[in-house]
Short mmCIF file of N, CA and C in Angstrom, two decimals:
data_model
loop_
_atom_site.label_atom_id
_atom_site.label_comp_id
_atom_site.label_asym_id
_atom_site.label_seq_id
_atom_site.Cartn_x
_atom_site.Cartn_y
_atom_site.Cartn_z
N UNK A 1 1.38 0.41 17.56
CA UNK A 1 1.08 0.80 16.20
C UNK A 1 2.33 0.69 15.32
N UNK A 2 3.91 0.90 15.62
CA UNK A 2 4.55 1.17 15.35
C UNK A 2 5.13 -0.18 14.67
N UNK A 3 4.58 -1.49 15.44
CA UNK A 3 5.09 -2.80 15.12
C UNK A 3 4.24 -3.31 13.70
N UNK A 4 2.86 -2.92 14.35
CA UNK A 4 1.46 -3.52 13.12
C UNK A 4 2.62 -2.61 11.45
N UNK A 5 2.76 -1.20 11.74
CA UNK A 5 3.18 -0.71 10.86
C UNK A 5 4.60 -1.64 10.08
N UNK A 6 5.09 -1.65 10.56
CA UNK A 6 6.38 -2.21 10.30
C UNK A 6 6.36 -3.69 9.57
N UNK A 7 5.50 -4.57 10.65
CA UNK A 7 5.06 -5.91 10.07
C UNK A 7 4.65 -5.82 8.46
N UNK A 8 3.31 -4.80 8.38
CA UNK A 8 2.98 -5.04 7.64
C UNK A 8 4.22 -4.58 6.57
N UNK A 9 4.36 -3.57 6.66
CA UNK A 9 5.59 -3.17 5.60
C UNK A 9 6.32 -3.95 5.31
N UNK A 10 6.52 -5.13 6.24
CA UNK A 10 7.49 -6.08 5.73
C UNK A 10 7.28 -7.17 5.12
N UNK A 11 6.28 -7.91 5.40
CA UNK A 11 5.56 -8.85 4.99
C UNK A 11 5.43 -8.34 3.53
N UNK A 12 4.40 -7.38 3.31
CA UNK A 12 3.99 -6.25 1.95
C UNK A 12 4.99 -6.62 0.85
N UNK A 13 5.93 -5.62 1.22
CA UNK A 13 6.92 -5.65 0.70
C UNK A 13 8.13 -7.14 0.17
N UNK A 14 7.78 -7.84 0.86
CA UNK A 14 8.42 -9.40 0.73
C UNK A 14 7.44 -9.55 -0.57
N UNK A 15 5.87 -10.30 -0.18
CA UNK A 15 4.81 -10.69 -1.20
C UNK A 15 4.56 -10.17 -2.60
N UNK A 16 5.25 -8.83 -2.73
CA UNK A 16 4.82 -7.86 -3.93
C UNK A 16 6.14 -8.35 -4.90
N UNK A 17 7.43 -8.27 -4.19
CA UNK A 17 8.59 -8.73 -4.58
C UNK A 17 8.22 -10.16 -5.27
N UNK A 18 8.09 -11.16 -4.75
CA UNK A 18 7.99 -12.38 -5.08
C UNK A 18 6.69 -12.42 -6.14
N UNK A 19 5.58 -11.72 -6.02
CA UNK A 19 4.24 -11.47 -6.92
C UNK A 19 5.22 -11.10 -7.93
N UNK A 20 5.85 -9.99 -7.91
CA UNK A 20 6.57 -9.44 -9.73
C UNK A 20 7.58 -10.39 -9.92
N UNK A 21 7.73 -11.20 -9.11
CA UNK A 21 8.97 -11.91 -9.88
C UNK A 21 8.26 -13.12 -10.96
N UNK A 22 7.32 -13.47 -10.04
CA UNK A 22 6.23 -14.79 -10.77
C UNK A 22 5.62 -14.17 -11.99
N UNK A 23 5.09 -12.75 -11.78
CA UNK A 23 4.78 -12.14 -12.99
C UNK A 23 5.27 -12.16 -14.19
N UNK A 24 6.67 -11.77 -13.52
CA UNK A 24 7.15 -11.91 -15.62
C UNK A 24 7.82 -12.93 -15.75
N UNK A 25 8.11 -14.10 -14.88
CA UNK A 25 8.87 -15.04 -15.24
C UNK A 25 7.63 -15.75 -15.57
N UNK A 26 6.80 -16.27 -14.89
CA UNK A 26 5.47 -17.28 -15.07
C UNK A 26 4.68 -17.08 -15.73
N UNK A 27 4.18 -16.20 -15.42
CA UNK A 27 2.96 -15.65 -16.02
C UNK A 27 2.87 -15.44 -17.70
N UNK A 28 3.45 -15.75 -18.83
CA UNK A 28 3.88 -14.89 -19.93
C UNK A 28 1.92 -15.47 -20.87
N UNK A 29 1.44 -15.57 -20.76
CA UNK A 29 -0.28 -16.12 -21.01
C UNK A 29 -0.66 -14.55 -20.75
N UNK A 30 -0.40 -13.66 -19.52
CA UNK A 30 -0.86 -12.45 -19.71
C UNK A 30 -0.97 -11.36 -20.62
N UNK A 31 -2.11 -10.58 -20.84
CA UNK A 31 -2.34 -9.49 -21.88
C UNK A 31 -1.19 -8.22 -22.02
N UNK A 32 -0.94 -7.54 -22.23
CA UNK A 32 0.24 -6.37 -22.07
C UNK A 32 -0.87 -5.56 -21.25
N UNK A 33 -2.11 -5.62 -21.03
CA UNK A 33 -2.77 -4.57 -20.56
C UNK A 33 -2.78 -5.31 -19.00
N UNK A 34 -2.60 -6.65 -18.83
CA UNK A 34 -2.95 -7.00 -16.92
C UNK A 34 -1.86 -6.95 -16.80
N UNK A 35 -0.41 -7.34 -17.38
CA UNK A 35 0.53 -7.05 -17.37
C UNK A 35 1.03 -5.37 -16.73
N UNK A 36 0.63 -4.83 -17.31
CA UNK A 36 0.65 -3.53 -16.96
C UNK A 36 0.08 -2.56 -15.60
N UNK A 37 -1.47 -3.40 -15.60
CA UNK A 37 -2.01 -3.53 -14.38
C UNK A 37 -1.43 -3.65 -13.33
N UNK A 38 -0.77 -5.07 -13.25
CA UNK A 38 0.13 -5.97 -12.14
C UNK A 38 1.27 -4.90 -11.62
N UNK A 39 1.91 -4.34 -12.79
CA UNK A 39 3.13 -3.54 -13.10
C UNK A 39 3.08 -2.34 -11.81
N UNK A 40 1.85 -1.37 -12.38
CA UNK A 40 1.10 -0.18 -11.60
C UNK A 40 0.99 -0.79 -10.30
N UNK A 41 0.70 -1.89 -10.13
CA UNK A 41 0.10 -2.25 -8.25
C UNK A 41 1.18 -2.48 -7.48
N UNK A 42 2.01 -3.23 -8.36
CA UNK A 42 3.36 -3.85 -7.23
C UNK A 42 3.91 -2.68 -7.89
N UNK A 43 4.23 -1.60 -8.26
CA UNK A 43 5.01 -0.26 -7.89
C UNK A 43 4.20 0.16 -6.98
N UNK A 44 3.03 0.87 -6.84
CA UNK A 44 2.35 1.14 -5.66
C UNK A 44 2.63 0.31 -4.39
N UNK A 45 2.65 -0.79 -4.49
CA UNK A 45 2.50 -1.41 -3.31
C UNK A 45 3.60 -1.34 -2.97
N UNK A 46 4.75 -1.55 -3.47
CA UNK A 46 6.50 -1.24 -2.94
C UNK A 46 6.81 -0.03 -2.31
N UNK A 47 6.27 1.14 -3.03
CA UNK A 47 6.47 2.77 -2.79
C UNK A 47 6.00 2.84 -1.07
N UNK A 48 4.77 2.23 -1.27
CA UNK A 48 3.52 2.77 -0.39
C UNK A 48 4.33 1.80 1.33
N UNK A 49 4.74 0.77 0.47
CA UNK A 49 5.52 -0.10 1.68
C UNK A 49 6.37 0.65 2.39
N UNK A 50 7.41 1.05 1.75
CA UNK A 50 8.38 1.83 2.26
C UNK A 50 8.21 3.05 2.88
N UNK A 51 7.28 3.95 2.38
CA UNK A 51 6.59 4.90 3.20
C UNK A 51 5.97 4.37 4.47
N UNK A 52 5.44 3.42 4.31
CA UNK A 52 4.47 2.72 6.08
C UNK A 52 5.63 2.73 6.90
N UNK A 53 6.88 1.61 6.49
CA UNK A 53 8.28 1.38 7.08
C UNK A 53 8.69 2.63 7.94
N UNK A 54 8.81 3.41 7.27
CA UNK A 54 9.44 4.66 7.73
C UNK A 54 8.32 5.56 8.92
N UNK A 55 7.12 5.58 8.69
CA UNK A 55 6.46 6.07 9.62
C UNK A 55 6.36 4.72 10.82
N UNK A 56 6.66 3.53 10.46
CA UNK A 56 6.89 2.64 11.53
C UNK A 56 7.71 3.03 12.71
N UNK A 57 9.10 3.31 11.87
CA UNK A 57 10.16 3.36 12.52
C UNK A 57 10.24 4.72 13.06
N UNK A 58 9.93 6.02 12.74
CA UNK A 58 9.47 6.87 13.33
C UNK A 58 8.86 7.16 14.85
N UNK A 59 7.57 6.40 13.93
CA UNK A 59 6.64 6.10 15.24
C UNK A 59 7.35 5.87 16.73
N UNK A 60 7.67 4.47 16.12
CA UNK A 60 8.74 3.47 17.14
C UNK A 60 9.86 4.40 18.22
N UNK A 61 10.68 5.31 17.28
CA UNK A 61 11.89 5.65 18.24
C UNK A 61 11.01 7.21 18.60
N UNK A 62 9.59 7.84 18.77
CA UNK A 62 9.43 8.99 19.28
C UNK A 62 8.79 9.05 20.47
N UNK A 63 9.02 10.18 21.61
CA UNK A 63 8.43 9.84 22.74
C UNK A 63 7.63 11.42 22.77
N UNK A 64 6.67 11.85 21.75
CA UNK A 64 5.88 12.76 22.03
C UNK A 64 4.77 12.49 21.35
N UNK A 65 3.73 11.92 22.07
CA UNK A 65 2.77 11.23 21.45
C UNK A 65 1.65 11.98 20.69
N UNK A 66 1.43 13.45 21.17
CA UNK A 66 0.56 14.70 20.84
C UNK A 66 1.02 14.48 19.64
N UNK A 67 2.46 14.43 18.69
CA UNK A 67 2.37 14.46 17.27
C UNK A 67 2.45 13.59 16.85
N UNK A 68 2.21 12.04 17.16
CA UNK A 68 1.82 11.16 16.40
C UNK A 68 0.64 11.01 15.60
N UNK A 69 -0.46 11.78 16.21
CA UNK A 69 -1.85 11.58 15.41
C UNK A 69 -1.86 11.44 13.87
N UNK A 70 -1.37 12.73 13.35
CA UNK A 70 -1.22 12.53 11.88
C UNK A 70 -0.71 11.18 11.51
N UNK A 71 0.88 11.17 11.43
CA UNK A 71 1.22 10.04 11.00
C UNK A 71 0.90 8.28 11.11
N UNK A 72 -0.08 8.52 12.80
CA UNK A 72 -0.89 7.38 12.91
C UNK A 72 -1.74 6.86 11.51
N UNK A 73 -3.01 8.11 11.78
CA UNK A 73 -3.87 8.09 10.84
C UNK A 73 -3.31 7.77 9.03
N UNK A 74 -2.30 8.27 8.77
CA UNK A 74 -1.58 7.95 7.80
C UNK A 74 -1.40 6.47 7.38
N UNK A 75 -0.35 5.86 8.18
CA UNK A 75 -0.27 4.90 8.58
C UNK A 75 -1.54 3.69 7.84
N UNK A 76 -2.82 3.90 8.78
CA UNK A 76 -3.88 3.36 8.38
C UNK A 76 -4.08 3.52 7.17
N UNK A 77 -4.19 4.84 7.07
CA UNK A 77 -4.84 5.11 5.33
C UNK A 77 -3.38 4.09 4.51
N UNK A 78 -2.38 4.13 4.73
CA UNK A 78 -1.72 3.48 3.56
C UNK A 78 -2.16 2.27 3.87
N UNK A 79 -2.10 1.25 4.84
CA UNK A 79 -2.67 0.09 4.55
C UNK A 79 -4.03 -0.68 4.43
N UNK A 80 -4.37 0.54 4.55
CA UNK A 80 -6.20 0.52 3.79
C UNK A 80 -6.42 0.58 2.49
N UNK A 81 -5.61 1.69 1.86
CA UNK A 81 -5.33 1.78 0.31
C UNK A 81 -4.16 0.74 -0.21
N UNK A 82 -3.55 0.11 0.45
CA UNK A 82 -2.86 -0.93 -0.25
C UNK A 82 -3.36 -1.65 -0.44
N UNK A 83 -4.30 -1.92 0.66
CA UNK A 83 -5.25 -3.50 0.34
C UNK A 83 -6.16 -3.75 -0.76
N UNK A 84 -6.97 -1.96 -0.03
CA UNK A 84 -8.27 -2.09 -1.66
C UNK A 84 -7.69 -1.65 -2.75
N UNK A 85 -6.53 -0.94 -3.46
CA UNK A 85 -6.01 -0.64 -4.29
C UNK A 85 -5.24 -1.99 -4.69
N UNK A 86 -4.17 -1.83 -4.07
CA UNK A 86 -3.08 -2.88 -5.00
C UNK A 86 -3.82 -4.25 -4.93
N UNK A 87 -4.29 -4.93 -4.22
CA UNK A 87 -4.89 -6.31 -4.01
C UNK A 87 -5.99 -6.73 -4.68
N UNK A 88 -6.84 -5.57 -4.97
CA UNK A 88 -7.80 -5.63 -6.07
C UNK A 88 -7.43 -5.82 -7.21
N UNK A 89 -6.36 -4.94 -7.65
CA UNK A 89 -5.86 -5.05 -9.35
C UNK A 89 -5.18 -6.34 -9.03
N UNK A 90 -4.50 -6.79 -8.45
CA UNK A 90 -4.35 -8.12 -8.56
C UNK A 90 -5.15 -9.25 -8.74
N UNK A 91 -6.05 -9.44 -7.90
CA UNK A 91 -7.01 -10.23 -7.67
C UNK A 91 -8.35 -10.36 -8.66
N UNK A 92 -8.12 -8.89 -9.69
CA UNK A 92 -8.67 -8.57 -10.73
C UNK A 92 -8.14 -9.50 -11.97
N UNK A 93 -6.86 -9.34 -11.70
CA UNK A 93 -5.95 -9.47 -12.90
C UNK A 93 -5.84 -11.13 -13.21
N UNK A 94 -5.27 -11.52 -11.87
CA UNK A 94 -5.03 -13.15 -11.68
C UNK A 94 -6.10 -14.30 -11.30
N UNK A 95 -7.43 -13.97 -10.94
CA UNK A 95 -8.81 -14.77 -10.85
C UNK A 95 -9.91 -13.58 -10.76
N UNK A 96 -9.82 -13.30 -12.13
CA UNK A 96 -10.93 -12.36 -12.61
C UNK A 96 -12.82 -13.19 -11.68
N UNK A 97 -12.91 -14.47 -11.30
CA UNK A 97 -14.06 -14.45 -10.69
C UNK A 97 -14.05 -14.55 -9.28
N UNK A 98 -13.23 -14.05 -8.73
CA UNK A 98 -13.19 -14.29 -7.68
C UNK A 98 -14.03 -12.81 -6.78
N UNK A 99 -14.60 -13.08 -5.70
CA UNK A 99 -15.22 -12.34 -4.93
C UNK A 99 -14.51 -11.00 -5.11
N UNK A 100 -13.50 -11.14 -4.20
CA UNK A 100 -12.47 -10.05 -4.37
C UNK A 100 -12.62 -9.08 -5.76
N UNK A 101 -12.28 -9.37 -6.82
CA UNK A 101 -12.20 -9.13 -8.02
C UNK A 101 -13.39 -8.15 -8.43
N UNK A 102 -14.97 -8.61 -7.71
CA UNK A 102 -15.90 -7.96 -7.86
C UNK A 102 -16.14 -6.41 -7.09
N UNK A 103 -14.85 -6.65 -6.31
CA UNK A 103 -14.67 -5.24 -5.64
C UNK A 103 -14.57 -4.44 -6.11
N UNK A 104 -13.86 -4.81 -7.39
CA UNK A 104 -12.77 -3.52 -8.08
C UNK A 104 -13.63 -2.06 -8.46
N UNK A 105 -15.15 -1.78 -7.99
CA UNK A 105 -15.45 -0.27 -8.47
C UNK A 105 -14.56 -0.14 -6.73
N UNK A 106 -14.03 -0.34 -5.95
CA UNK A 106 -13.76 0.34 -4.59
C UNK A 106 -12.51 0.46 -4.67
N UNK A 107 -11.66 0.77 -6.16
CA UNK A 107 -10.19 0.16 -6.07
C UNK A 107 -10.18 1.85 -5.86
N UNK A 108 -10.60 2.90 -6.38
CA UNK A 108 -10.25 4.34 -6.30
C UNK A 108 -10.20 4.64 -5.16
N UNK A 109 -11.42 3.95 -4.29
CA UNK A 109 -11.17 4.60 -2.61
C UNK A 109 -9.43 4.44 -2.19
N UNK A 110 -8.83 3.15 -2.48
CA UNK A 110 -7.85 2.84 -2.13
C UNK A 110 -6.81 3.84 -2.15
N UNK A 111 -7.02 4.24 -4.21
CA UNK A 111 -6.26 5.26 -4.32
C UNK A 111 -6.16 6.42 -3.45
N UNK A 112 -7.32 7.03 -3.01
CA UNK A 112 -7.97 8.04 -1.96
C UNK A 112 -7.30 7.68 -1.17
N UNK A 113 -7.25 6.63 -0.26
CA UNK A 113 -6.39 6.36 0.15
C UNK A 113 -5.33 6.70 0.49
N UNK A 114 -4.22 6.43 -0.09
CA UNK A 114 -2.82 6.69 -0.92
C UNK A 114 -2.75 7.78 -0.89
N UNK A 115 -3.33 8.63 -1.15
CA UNK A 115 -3.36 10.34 -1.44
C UNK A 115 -3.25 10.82 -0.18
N UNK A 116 -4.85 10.40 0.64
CA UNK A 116 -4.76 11.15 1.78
C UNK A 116 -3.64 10.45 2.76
N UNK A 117 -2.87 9.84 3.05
CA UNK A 117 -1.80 9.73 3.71
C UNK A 117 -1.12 10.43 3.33
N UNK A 118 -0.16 10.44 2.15
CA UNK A 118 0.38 11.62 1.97
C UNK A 118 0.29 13.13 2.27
N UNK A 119 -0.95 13.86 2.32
CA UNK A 119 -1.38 14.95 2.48
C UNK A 119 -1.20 15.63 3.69
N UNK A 120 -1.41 13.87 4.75
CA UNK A 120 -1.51 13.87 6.31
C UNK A 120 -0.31 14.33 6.58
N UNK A 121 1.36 13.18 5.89
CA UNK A 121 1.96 13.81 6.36
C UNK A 121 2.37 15.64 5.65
N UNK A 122 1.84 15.76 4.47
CA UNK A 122 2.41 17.42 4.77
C UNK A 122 1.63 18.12 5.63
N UNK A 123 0.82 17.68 6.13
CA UNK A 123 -0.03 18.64 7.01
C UNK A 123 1.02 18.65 8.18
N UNK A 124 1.50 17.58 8.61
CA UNK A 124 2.49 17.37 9.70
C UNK A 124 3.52 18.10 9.57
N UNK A 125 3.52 18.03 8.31
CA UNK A 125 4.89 19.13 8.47
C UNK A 125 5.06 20.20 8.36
N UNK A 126 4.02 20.89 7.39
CA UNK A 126 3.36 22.36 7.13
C UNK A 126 3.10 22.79 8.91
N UNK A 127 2.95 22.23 9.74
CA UNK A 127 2.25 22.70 10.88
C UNK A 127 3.08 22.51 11.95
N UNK A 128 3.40 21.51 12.10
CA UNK A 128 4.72 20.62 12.96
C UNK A 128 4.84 22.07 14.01
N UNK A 129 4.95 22.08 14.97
CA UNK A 129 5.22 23.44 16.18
C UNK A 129 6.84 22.75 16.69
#
């Protein structure tokens, strides 16, 4: 789990980088409002990266597996909510007909998402024995 975590964080984190760079250098045809859009997702998606990273690496160097559960489940939820969150407003933003794009009432789960990982880990830590 600890690798999937990490990968993805890294990969993530590479694609979002290079997405905002094309954004405001390329892109200048965009509205200030998808603009803004784009803005909100690749901050989410950077934040949310670095948080996965860290429960990667966590994961990775601990040998008591009873308290991994939380931060497992975490884990998932962030790259469940990265996908339907940040990838939607993208995919919204940059080929408004595309399949994907028609997702976007499921972009809040994402957010949900996002949230409940976080929560997971204070529960982990509120409780932590």
């Amino acid at each position: 789990m600890a690798r999937l975590f990490l990968g993805f964080a890294g990969l993530n984190g590479a694609l979002w980088l290079i997405l905002s760079a094309y954004i405001v250098h390329g892109m200048a045809d965009l509205s200030t409002k998808d603009i803004s859009s784009l803005a909100i997702a690749s901050g989410f998606a950077l934040i949310h990266s670095l948080f996965l990273m860290q429960l990667g690496l966590n994961i990775g160097s601990s040998d008591e597996e009873g308290r991994l559960k939380l931060p497992k489940a975490a884990g998932l939820l962030l790259i469940f909510g990265i996908l339907l969150f940040c990838f939607i407003i993208l995919f919204k933003v940059l080929w408004p007909a595309s399949i994907i794009a028609a997702l976007s009432p499921l972009t809040p789960f994402g957010g949900m998402a996002l949230i409940s990982a976080w929560l997971l880990i204070a529960l982990q830590g509120f409780y932590r024995k």
